[in-house]
Amino acid sequence: MHNHLERNLIGYGPKPPHAQWPGDARIAVSFVLNYEEGGENTILNGDAGSEVFLTETSGGVSFAGARDLSTESMYEYGSRAGFWRILRLFQERDMRFTSWAVGRALELNPAAGKAMAEAGHEVASHGWRWINYKDFTLEQELDHMKKAVKAITASAGKPPVGWYTGRFGMHTLDAVLKHGGFLYSSDSYADDLPYWVSVGKTPHLVIPYTLEVNDMKFSVAPGFSSGDGWLQAMKDSFDVLYAEGAQTPKMMSIGLHCRLAGRPSRAATLARFLDYVASKPKVWVATREEIARHWIKVHPAKGKK
């Protein structure tokens, strides 16, 4: 049984595998749009209090047993306006992203999942609710997983093949395997390349994520206070990985949120970075499903061919 307490501090070591990305790309760039609006903490969802995480006013206090209408409206901006702005930016550049989609959020606004699927984006799962799953039992996580898959399938037209809880617990990976149907999961920040783990005797592909250049840092301290800082951080991360990619290609993840990157000032910064990526040769902008299918083919789990 996989146990998160059994840590792997070695990884690939000094000689990571050659990714062999399509087109001899030096870097695989994975943009991820977190679609969470409506799935956050609120008494409307049966929660004990209001949401306080990742808004324009950080450091707030949850209203026990009551709604925080200000915070709710900040989330609503993400689904009403920010989402569509980000979708347009990617459509204008013919680029694809993966969405970490919260099941409850798409249940409340199924048009968003449909729009992403029709535009060629991958709609993966970010859980049934945008909450902390640290203390959930395996049975509780499986119940939420089934609800999330059902909602995403109804909205996007097909079930998700990728999973990312975010605030995951000790049973999350076991639930992913027990539920079945997932090519990969991303509840890890441990590497710059996909890697295999074994859950019992079952191999499972992990495509690690990162919070390094995530737009969430506009709402947590220490973080970004202006678009210039975010843009420079994204460029620096890209440049280092791109340079390393001349010998050992890597992947880069950029996390976005509709209510954060979808605001006009940050959307302008995102557009500049999209254009920067597009200006470089040998770059593969890919969904995580595309990355997973490539890795499974080129670097299958040991014993699998």
Coordinates of C-alpha atoms in Angstrom, one line a residue, residues 12 19-20 33 36 41 43 54 59-60 69 73 88 98 148 164 189 191 194 202 206 235 249 268 271 284 286 289 297:
Y12 CA 15.8 10.7 -10.7
A19 CA 11.6 13.2 -22.0
Q20 CA 11.7 12.9 -25.8
L33 CA -6.8 26.8 -15.1
E36 CA -13.3 26.5 -8.4
N41 CA -16.7 27.1 1.6
I43 CA -23.1 27.7 4.2
L54 CA -7.4 33.1 -2.3
G59 CA -6.1 37.3 5.9
G60 CA -9.8 37.4 6.5
L69 CA -21.3 38.3 0.4
S73 CA -18.9 38.2 -5.2
R88 CA -10.3 34.1 -25.1
T98 CA -5.8 21.7 -18.5
A148 CA -17.0 15.1 -9.2
Y164 CA -5.7 16.9 -8.6
Y189 CA 5.3 19.0 -6.2
D191 CA 9.9 17.0 -9.6
P194 CA 6.4 12.9 -14.6
T202 CA -0.3 -1.2 -9.4
V206 CA 2.2 11.2 -11.2
K235 CA 10.1 34.1 -17.5
P249 CA 14.1 18.4 -21.4
A268 CA -2.5 41.5 -19.4
A271 CA -1.0 37.5 -22.3
W284 CA 5.4 22.0 -26.6
A286 CA 0.4 20.6 -24.0
E289 CA -3.5 14.4 -20.7
K297 CA 4.2 5.5 -24.4

